[in-house]
Amino acid sequence: MLRQVLHRGVRTCFSRLGHFIASHPVFFASAPVLISILLGASFSRYQVEESVEHLLAPQHSLAKIERNLVNSLFPVNRSKHRLYSDLQTPGRYGRVIVTSFQKANMLDQHHTDLILKLHAAVTKIQVPRPGFNYTFAHICILNNDKTCIVDDIVHVLEELKNARATNRTNFAITYPITHLKDGRAVYNGHQLGGVTVHSKDRVKSAEAIQLTYYLQSINSLNDMVAERWESSFCDTVRLFQKSNNKIKMYPYTSSSLREDFQKTSRVSERYLVTSLILVVTMAILCCSMQDCVRSKPWLGLLGLVTISLATLTAAGIINLTGGKYNSTFLGVPFVMLGHGLYGTFEMLSSWRKTREDQHVKERTAAVYADSMLSFSLTTAMYLVTFGIGASPFTNIEAARIFCCNSCIAIFFNYLYVLSFYGSSLVFTGYIENNYQHSIFCRKVPKPEVLQEKPAWYRFLLTARFSEDTTEGEEANTYESHLLVCFLKRYYCDWITNTYVKPFVVLFYLIYISFALMGYLQVSEGSDLSNIVATATQTIEYTTAQQKYFSNYSPVIGFYIYESIEYWNTSVQEDVLEYTKGFVRISWFESYLNYLRKLNITTGLPKKNFTDMLRNSFLKAPQFSHFQEDIIFSKKYNDEVDVVASRMFLVAKTMETNREELYDLLETLRRLSVTSKVKFIVFNPSFVYMDRYASSLGAPLHNSCISALFLLFFSAFLVADSLINVWITLTVVSVEFGVIGFMTLWKVELDCISVLCLIYGINYTIDNCAPLLSTFVLGKDFTRTKWVKNALEVHGVAILQSYLCYIVGLIPLAAVPSNLTCTLFRCLFLIAFVTFFHCFAILPVILTFLPPSKKKRKEKKNPENREEIECVEMVDIDSTRVVDQITTV
């Protein structure tokens, strides 16, 4: 009883609100436009988010703390010599992969000369500044001898060239570790790709070679020069490619990911314009009908204007509060399109149910009372789910900003639908009541006047006047609308047909089976190439790197950050045991073996041992570079201690099993917590991967909980709590199917897909809640009758919004971007699966599942029996036969 009272009270409030808006339509139409112009004007000077890490890496992660610890122990200016894959911080760099179209050996004389020639061209790049031209020598990372640090593969190629020039045949390159003429052992697993070996580790040929150039960025001027150098580096590589068309080069810089991420917005512009044109056209067509008075094409256009005003207002607020634009915002208009269009079409559908002889104010009040309650509840669901996503609980900044923007846009869309679109409905209502043309707003002449006009004139001004309509025909004045006619005369009878239901149930079982198959294969996508435009440097470089350099994992830094007894044999064995199975590409193993030798032969105490270590071991020429890998501390009694040390590891991997790398990294992280030696492992990819799964699922998890909570709370506002039960089951079915099918469509669970799944919860409720509400609240008739009635009342609005939404999504599929590809596939699946439930699954399942529509039969006396009379009614045109059962 309380629910019914609350339900009627809320409907009465909305009815009065509609009457008030209809009394002041000019104010409520102009106020949203002025607010949007004032707030949206600031968006003309929007700022773009430059940091991809800030957007896509988890905000609170142990990896960032570990990176700070590593940087404090081993500063970058001392570490670049060992950073084969940017081990501590990406910094500024230029990188190029050189390969051949014909899979030639890049170590032969011709290609070796070309690569060294390319290296010389890169080192001569100049960045002009007022009064000075910067070259690579001015901005490079310096070695201990104040020379530029270059990849060791360059020294290998130079020695190979000299060996050929002097006809030396004893020079051999081994893989993945080779030795230079100065005795240094260097790791080349990430510089030589597509390697063919013979005699165990001796290189026979290599299909690709990678060169890396590290740059300084210690201040703003240096960083600006380095950024321009990176741009010149890419131009130089392209020019070199044109002059040597038999080789293929893939340049990549520290700015490539950011530029390619932002490129999605630029390449999407013309496709979004096409999408807007298609949606406008479809919205106008969906609101049009043959009757020129009752047709509402302007309302279709004004519905999109309402959504645009809300989106513009939200963009202005985000910009004024210091927010920055990023490419994920491309999904916000489609979130608004799905919610906003359905609300406007539902109001238009409620308008068709009102009596034409009523005043416009009364009709508007009836529309608000009929449609605004469900629209308010679904809007509240959007605000809660996206509001939780915009809270500090969300650890990924891109998801948080997207949810925040969507929340603001949806809130203003709700206000603008109430005010701007409601006022537009009032204006078109007056046009209809005055029998004016719905497009040209001129008075439509009487039928007898139209008979004297040409055929094209009569076609454009076709209308039905109320005085020419009988009382029985008045309710059918809107049946000339194509979608209304289709649902009422054909589809409702077909979907509830006894012979159709088994096939629908069978299709649903198939749907569940394929969804389960995909659900069991869900994978998390932390690959940053999934968020950039296609045919870009990032995609080409990443593809080439995975093809040629996937034999070994990225370099993992192994850092011991405590003073341990390095001379202790058990400690040495523990450290080597932790790194067992890895390729050690630093001098740490040689270091520990040397310690063993010293310990066995001399048995020196700790003080003498460490003194000998500094005075003899580190001064040995073959160990000169190892000074970068240990840190000494001098105590008060001149005793020297090793307070920290490091080594670099790589793991042998396979191209088809690169996902095992993530498990490997997490295994090392867990081992660092339980080991006897205090150490940490770090790689820049940890910043994106650390807690990525939990950070990624948190917005969806929290949104689902908040949605369930709101459904439970709203059970006191709806007339029957069974509505919420059906909504919950429908949302679970839709989300389960979307997750399964998007996996089968090769969409990984990344930031974009999770945001789409949050939207899918609300989109399903948007479309299914009114349908289920009408069915559950129906009394006195059979289930089949109320299923048909629910489809007739709400099916047109669902179908109209679905057609506009799908038409708007189609151009998105053609955008050359992985981000928009993921966006399209997820949103398309959400729309299609929801439509499948609204028009097939629910209409069939509701015909034989609760709630029951039969009244409890009362016991009747023999003298109070029922007589059943069957009457066969045939239409005048003998086209339809109706069996009517009446009770006498």
mmCIF file of C-alpha atoms in Angstrom, residues 440-674:
data_model
loop_
_atom_site.group_PDB
_atom_site.id
_atom_site.type_symbol
_atom_site.label_atom_id
_atom_site.label_comp_id
_atom_site.label_asym_id
_atom_site.label_seq_id
_atom_site.Cartn_x
_atom_site.Cartn_y
_atom_site.Cartn_z
ATOM 1 C CA PHE A 440 6.148 24.483 -42.377
ATOM 2 C CA CYS A 441 3.808 25.554 -39.532
ATOM 3 C CA ARG A 442 1.140 26.767 -41.932
ATOM 4 C CA LYS A 443 -2.573 26.056 -41.552
ATOM 5 C CA VAL A 444 -3.681 22.816 -43.168
ATOM 6 C CA PRO A 445 -6.769 23.340 -45.360
ATOM 7 C CA LYS A 446 -9.940 21.257 -45.037
ATOM 8 C CA PRO A 447 -10.304 18.086 -47.129
ATOM 9 C CA GLU A 448 -12.820 19.727 -49.454
ATOM 10 C CA VAL A 449 -10.304 22.486 -50.212
ATOM 11 C CA LEU A 450 -7.518 19.959 -50.786
ATOM 12 C CA GLN A 451 -9.534 18.196 -53.470
ATOM 13 C CA GLU A 452 -8.959 21.184 -55.740
ATOM 14 C CA LYS A 453 -5.162 21.090 -55.290
ATOM 15 C CA PRO A 454 -2.562 19.043 -57.211
ATOM 16 C CA ALA A 455 -1.687 15.540 -56.080
ATOM 17 C CA TRP A 456 1.740 16.492 -54.675
ATOM 18 C CA TYR A 457 0.074 19.259 -52.631
ATOM 19 C CA ARG A 458 -2.495 16.849 -51.234
ATOM 20 C CA PHE A 459 0.291 14.376 -50.366
ATOM 21 C CA LEU A 460 2.246 16.967 -48.384
ATOM 22 C CA LEU A 461 -0.819 18.247 -46.514
ATOM 23 C CA THR A 462 -2.537 14.971 -45.682
ATOM 24 C CA ALA A 463 -4.187 15.153 -42.251
ATOM 25 C CA ARG A 464 -7.139 13.764 -40.344
ATOM 26 C CA PHE A 465 -9.454 16.287 -38.691
ATOM 27 C CA SER A 466 -11.163 15.518 -35.401
ATOM 28 C CA GLU A 467 -14.625 16.382 -36.720
ATOM 29 C CA ASP A 468 -14.137 13.758 -39.417
ATOM 30 C CA THR A 469 -13.139 11.128 -36.862
ATOM 31 C CA THR A 470 -15.576 9.007 -34.924
ATOM 32 C CA GLU A 471 -15.088 8.271 -31.253
ATOM 33 C CA GLY A 472 -13.888 4.749 -31.966
ATOM 34 C CA GLU A 473 -11.344 5.956 -34.529
ATOM 35 C CA GLU A 474 -9.891 8.720 -32.334
ATOM 36 C CA ALA A 475 -7.633 6.306 -30.488
ATOM 37 C CA ASN A 476 -6.191 5.076 -33.793
ATOM 38 C CA THR A 477 -5.152 8.433 -35.246
ATOM 39 C CA TYR A 478 -1.469 7.653 -34.660
ATOM 40 C CA GLU A 479 -1.604 4.173 -36.188
ATOM 41 C CA SER A 480 -0.525 5.595 -39.512
ATOM 42 C CA HIS A 481 2.958 5.779 -37.963
ATOM 43 C CA LEU A 482 4.947 2.963 -39.563
ATOM 44 C CA LEU A 483 6.498 1.583 -36.373
ATOM 45 C CA VAL A 484 3.228 1.748 -34.425
ATOM 46 C CA CYS A 485 1.440 -0.074 -37.205
ATOM 47 C CA PHE A 486 4.197 -2.684 -37.498
ATOM 48 C CA LEU A 487 4.196 -3.526 -33.785
ATOM 49 C CA LYS A 488 0.449 -3.454 -33.221
ATOM 50 C CA ARG A 489 -0.699 -5.302 -36.326
ATOM 51 C CA TYR A 490 2.120 -7.736 -36.986
ATOM 52 C CA TYR A 491 4.968 -8.169 -34.547
ATOM 53 C CA CYS A 492 3.064 -8.491 -31.246
ATOM 54 C CA ASP A 493 0.898 -11.288 -32.584
ATOM 55 C CA TRP A 494 3.874 -13.023 -34.208
ATOM 56 C CA ILE A 495 6.254 -13.048 -31.212
ATOM 57 C CA THR A 496 3.555 -14.398 -28.867
ATOM 58 C CA ASN A 497 2.538 -17.120 -31.292
ATOM 59 C CA THR A 498 2.701 -20.589 -29.779
ATOM 60 C CA TYR A 499 4.795 -21.931 -32.641
ATOM 61 C CA VAL A 500 7.359 -19.131 -32.397
ATOM 62 C CA LYS A 501 8.058 -19.454 -28.677
ATOM 63 C CA PRO A 502 10.055 -22.742 -28.846
ATOM 64 C CA PHE A 503 12.418 -21.245 -31.421
ATOM 65 C CA VAL A 504 12.975 -18.160 -29.281
ATOM 66 C CA VAL A 505 13.776 -20.336 -26.262
ATOM 67 C CA LEU A 506 16.156 -22.362 -28.425
ATOM 68 C CA PHE A 507 17.884 -19.190 -29.607
ATOM 69 C CA TYR A 508 18.237 -18.062 -26.020
ATOM 70 C CA LEU A 509 19.882 -21.348 -25.035
ATOM 71 C CA ILE A 510 22.304 -20.955 -27.949
ATOM 72 C CA TYR A 511 22.941 -17.380 -26.825
ATOM 73 C CA ILE A 512 23.768 -18.547 -23.285
ATOM 74 C CA SER A 513 26.033 -21.308 -24.594
ATOM 75 C CA PHE A 514 28.147 -19.018 -26.764
ATOM 76 C CA ALA A 515 28.208 -16.363 -24.043
ATOM 77 C CA LEU A 516 29.510 -18.946 -21.554
ATOM 78 C CA MET A 517 32.142 -20.083 -24.021
ATOM 79 C CA GLY A 518 33.378 -16.510 -24.401
ATOM 80 C CA TYR A 519 33.091 -15.736 -20.695
ATOM 81 C CA LEU A 520 35.488 -18.561 -19.851
ATOM 82 C CA GLN A 521 38.084 -17.032 -22.194
ATOM 83 C CA VAL A 522 38.025 -13.460 -20.858
ATOM 84 C CA SER A 523 41.482 -11.890 -20.877
ATOM 85 C CA GLU A 524 42.735 -8.646 -19.405
ATOM 86 C CA GLY A 525 44.180 -6.173 -21.888
ATOM 87 C CA SER A 526 47.040 -4.037 -20.581
ATOM 88 C CA ASP A 527 48.627 -3.572 -24.014
ATOM 89 C CA LEU A 528 48.816 0.175 -24.610
ATOM 90 C CA SER A 529 48.610 -0.318 -28.381
ATOM 91 C CA ASN A 530 44.904 -1.073 -27.875
ATOM 92 C CA ILE A 531 44.159 2.600 -27.200
ATOM 93 C CA VAL A 532 45.949 4.235 -30.135
ATOM 94 C CA ALA A 533 45.059 4.875 -33.754
ATOM 95 C CA THR A 534 45.966 2.213 -36.315
ATOM 96 C CA ALA A 535 48.623 2.705 -38.998
ATOM 97 C CA THR A 536 50.742 4.667 -36.521
ATOM 98 C CA GLN A 537 54.298 4.422 -35.286
ATOM 99 C CA THR A 538 53.182 2.715 -32.086
ATOM 100 C CA ILE A 539 51.314 -0.078 -33.872
ATOM 101 C CA GLU A 540 53.990 -0.651 -36.512
ATOM 102 C CA TYR A 541 56.827 -0.611 -34.004
ATOM 103 C CA THR A 542 55.006 -2.857 -31.519
ATOM 104 C CA THR A 543 54.171 -5.361 -34.251
ATOM 105 C CA ALA A 544 57.775 -5.450 -35.456
ATOM 106 C CA GLN A 545 59.093 -5.771 -31.915
ATOM 107 C CA GLN A 546 56.814 -8.715 -31.140
ATOM 108 C CA LYS A 547 57.763 -10.348 -34.410
ATOM 109 C CA TYR A 548 61.547 -10.051 -34.145
ATOM 110 C CA PHE A 549 62.358 -9.467 -30.472
ATOM 111 C CA SER A 550 60.018 -11.774 -28.578
ATOM 112 C CA ASN A 551 62.585 -14.466 -27.752
ATOM 113 C CA TYR A 552 63.441 -12.680 -24.514
ATOM 114 C CA SER A 553 61.298 -10.795 -22.071
ATOM 115 C CA PRO A 554 61.794 -7.112 -21.298
ATOM 116 C CA VAL A 555 64.673 -6.515 -18.945
ATOM 117 C CA ILE A 556 63.731 -6.876 -15.281
ATOM 118 C CA GLY A 557 65.753 -5.021 -12.677
ATOM 119 C CA PHE A 558 66.646 -7.061 -9.592
ATOM 120 C CA TYR A 559 67.523 -4.658 -6.740
ATOM 121 C CA ILE A 560 68.860 -5.656 -3.319
ATOM 122 C CA TYR A 561 68.268 -2.677 -1.046
ATOM 123 C CA GLU A 562 69.807 -3.906 2.214
ATOM 124 C CA SER A 563 73.304 -4.537 3.453
ATOM 125 C CA ILE A 564 73.750 -8.298 3.342
ATOM 126 C CA GLU A 565 76.710 -10.578 3.907
ATOM 127 C CA TYR A 566 77.829 -10.918 0.330
ATOM 128 C CA TRP A 567 80.863 -12.952 1.494
ATOM 129 C CA ASN A 568 78.486 -15.511 3.008
ATOM 130 C CA THR A 569 78.179 -18.537 0.749
ATOM 131 C CA SER A 570 74.567 -19.251 1.752
ATOM 132 C CA VAL A 571 73.555 -15.674 0.908
ATOM 133 C CA GLN A 572 75.253 -15.945 -2.464
ATOM 134 C CA GLU A 573 73.412 -19.173 -3.191
ATOM 135 C CA ASP A 574 70.092 -17.626 -2.132
ATOM 136 C CA VAL A 575 70.509 -14.727 -4.526
ATOM 137 C CA LEU A 576 71.481 -16.972 -7.414
ATOM 138 C CA GLU A 577 68.591 -19.298 -6.590
ATOM 139 C CA TYR A 578 66.059 -16.459 -6.833
ATOM 140 C CA THR A 579 67.320 -15.629 -10.322
ATOM 141 C CA LYS A 580 67.597 -19.215 -11.489
ATOM 142 C CA GLY A 581 66.229 -19.723 -14.975
ATOM 143 C CA PHE A 582 66.964 -16.164 -16.104
ATOM 144 C CA VAL A 583 69.648 -14.803 -18.375
ATOM 145 C CA ARG A 584 71.761 -12.465 -16.201
ATOM 146 C CA ILE A 585 72.869 -9.553 -18.371
ATOM 147 C CA SER A 586 74.952 -7.764 -15.715
ATOM 148 C CA TRP A 587 78.152 -8.632 -13.903
ATOM 149 C CA PHE A 588 76.404 -9.793 -10.757
ATOM 150 C CA GLU A 589 77.026 -13.483 -11.260
ATOM 151 C CA SER A 590 80.701 -12.856 -12.001
ATOM 152 C CA TYR A 591 80.741 -10.692 -8.908
ATOM 153 C CA LEU A 592 79.371 -13.453 -6.670
ATOM 154 C CA ASN A 593 81.684 -16.054 -8.181
ATOM 155 C CA TYR A 594 84.609 -13.724 -7.555
ATOM 156 C CA LEU A 595 83.499 -13.377 -3.948
ATOM 157 C CA ARG A 596 83.454 -17.142 -3.585
ATOM 158 C CA LYS A 597 86.991 -17.321 -4.913
ATOM 159 C CA LEU A 598 88.224 -14.649 -2.538
ATOM 160 C CA ASN A 599 86.461 -16.255 0.370
ATOM 161 C CA ILE A 600 87.958 -19.659 -0.272
ATOM 162 C CA THR A 601 91.515 -18.591 -0.983
ATOM 163 C CA THR A 602 91.946 -15.860 1.609
ATOM 164 C CA GLY A 603 89.267 -16.222 4.291
ATOM 165 C CA LEU A 604 89.587 -12.516 5.018
ATOM 166 C CA PRO A 605 87.426 -10.877 7.703
ATOM 167 C CA LYS A 606 84.654 -8.517 6.618
ATOM 168 C CA LYS A 607 86.650 -5.260 6.884
ATOM 169 C CA ASN A 608 89.651 -6.529 4.963
ATOM 170 C CA PHE A 609 87.347 -8.231 2.507
ATOM 171 C CA THR A 610 85.434 -5.066 1.592
ATOM 172 C CA ASP A 611 88.648 -3.040 1.413
ATOM 173 C CA MET A 612 90.111 -5.581 -0.963
ATOM 174 C CA LEU A 613 86.885 -5.500 -2.949
ATOM 175 C CA ARG A 614 87.153 -1.747 -3.498
ATOM 176 C CA ASN A 615 90.899 -1.582 -4.000
ATOM 177 C CA SER A 616 91.430 -4.532 -6.265
ATOM 178 C CA PHE A 617 88.206 -6.020 -7.644
ATOM 179 C CA LEU A 618 86.462 -2.836 -8.775
ATOM 180 C CA LYS A 619 89.637 -1.392 -10.203
ATOM 181 C CA ALA A 620 90.124 -4.363 -12.475
ATOM 182 C CA PRO A 621 89.544 -3.319 -16.110
ATOM 183 C CA GLN A 622 87.097 -6.125 -16.811
ATOM 184 C CA PHE A 623 84.899 -4.950 -13.918
ATOM 185 C CA SER A 624 85.064 -1.205 -14.510
ATOM 186 C CA HIS A 625 81.410 -0.880 -15.563
ATOM 187 C CA PHE A 626 80.172 -2.850 -12.581
ATOM 188 C CA GLN A 627 80.588 0.217 -10.385
ATOM 189 C CA GLU A 628 77.153 1.282 -11.608
ATOM 190 C CA ASP A 629 75.579 -1.826 -10.083
ATOM 191 C CA ILE A 630 76.659 -1.498 -6.445
ATOM 192 C CA ILE A 631 76.514 1.282 -3.845
ATOM 193 C CA PHE A 632 79.106 1.615 -1.105
ATOM 194 C CA SER A 633 78.783 3.281 2.273
ATOM 195 C CA LYS A 634 81.729 4.395 4.385
ATOM 196 C CA LYS A 635 81.311 4.082 8.163
ATOM 197 C CA TYR A 636 82.976 6.016 11.001
ATOM 198 C CA ASN A 637 85.873 3.540 11.352
ATOM 199 C CA ASP A 638 86.682 3.693 7.628
ATOM 200 C CA GLU A 639 84.957 0.368 7.125
ATOM 201 C CA VAL A 640 83.231 0.118 3.759
ATOM 202 C CA ASP A 641 79.943 -1.711 3.302
ATOM 203 C CA VAL A 642 77.780 -2.555 0.287
ATOM 204 C CA VAL A 643 74.338 -1.084 1.010
ATOM 205 C CA ALA A 644 72.621 -1.863 -2.312
ATOM 206 C CA SER A 645 73.245 -3.768 -5.491
ATOM 207 C CA ARG A 646 71.427 -4.764 -8.613
ATOM 208 C CA MET A 647 71.451 -7.067 -11.575
ATOM 209 C CA PHE A 648 69.363 -7.229 -14.747
ATOM 210 C CA LEU A 649 67.468 -10.307 -15.833
ATOM 211 C CA VAL A 650 65.637 -11.487 -18.903
ATOM 212 C CA ALA A 651 63.521 -14.586 -19.313
ATOM 213 C CA LYS A 652 63.346 -16.839 -22.322
ATOM 214 C CA THR A 653 59.886 -16.477 -23.849
ATOM 215 C CA MET A 654 57.974 -17.556 -26.928
ATOM 216 C CA GLU A 655 56.097 -15.300 -29.312
ATOM 217 C CA THR A 656 52.845 -17.208 -28.814
ATOM 218 C CA ASN A 657 53.139 -17.199 -25.003
ATOM 219 C CA ARG A 658 54.059 -13.597 -24.248
ATOM 220 C CA GLU A 659 51.139 -13.362 -21.862
ATOM 221 C CA GLU A 660 53.128 -15.659 -19.560
ATOM 222 C CA LEU A 661 55.434 -12.715 -18.974
ATOM 223 C CA TYR A 662 52.794 -11.088 -16.775
ATOM 224 C CA ASP A 663 52.572 -14.201 -14.625
ATOM 225 C CA LEU A 664 56.358 -14.247 -14.432
ATOM 226 C CA LEU A 665 56.511 -10.679 -13.185
ATOM 227 C CA GLU A 666 53.830 -11.253 -10.570
ATOM 228 C CA THR A 667 55.650 -14.397 -9.417
ATOM 229 C CA LEU A 668 58.817 -12.378 -8.844
ATOM 230 C CA ARG A 669 56.820 -9.787 -6.920
ATOM 231 C CA ARG A 670 55.417 -12.444 -4.599
ATOM 232 C CA LEU A 671 58.868 -13.976 -4.167
ATOM 233 C CA SER A 672 60.308 -10.627 -3.105
ATOM 234 C CA VAL A 673 57.916 -10.572 -0.150
ATOM 235 C CA THR A 674 58.757 -14.032 1.161
#
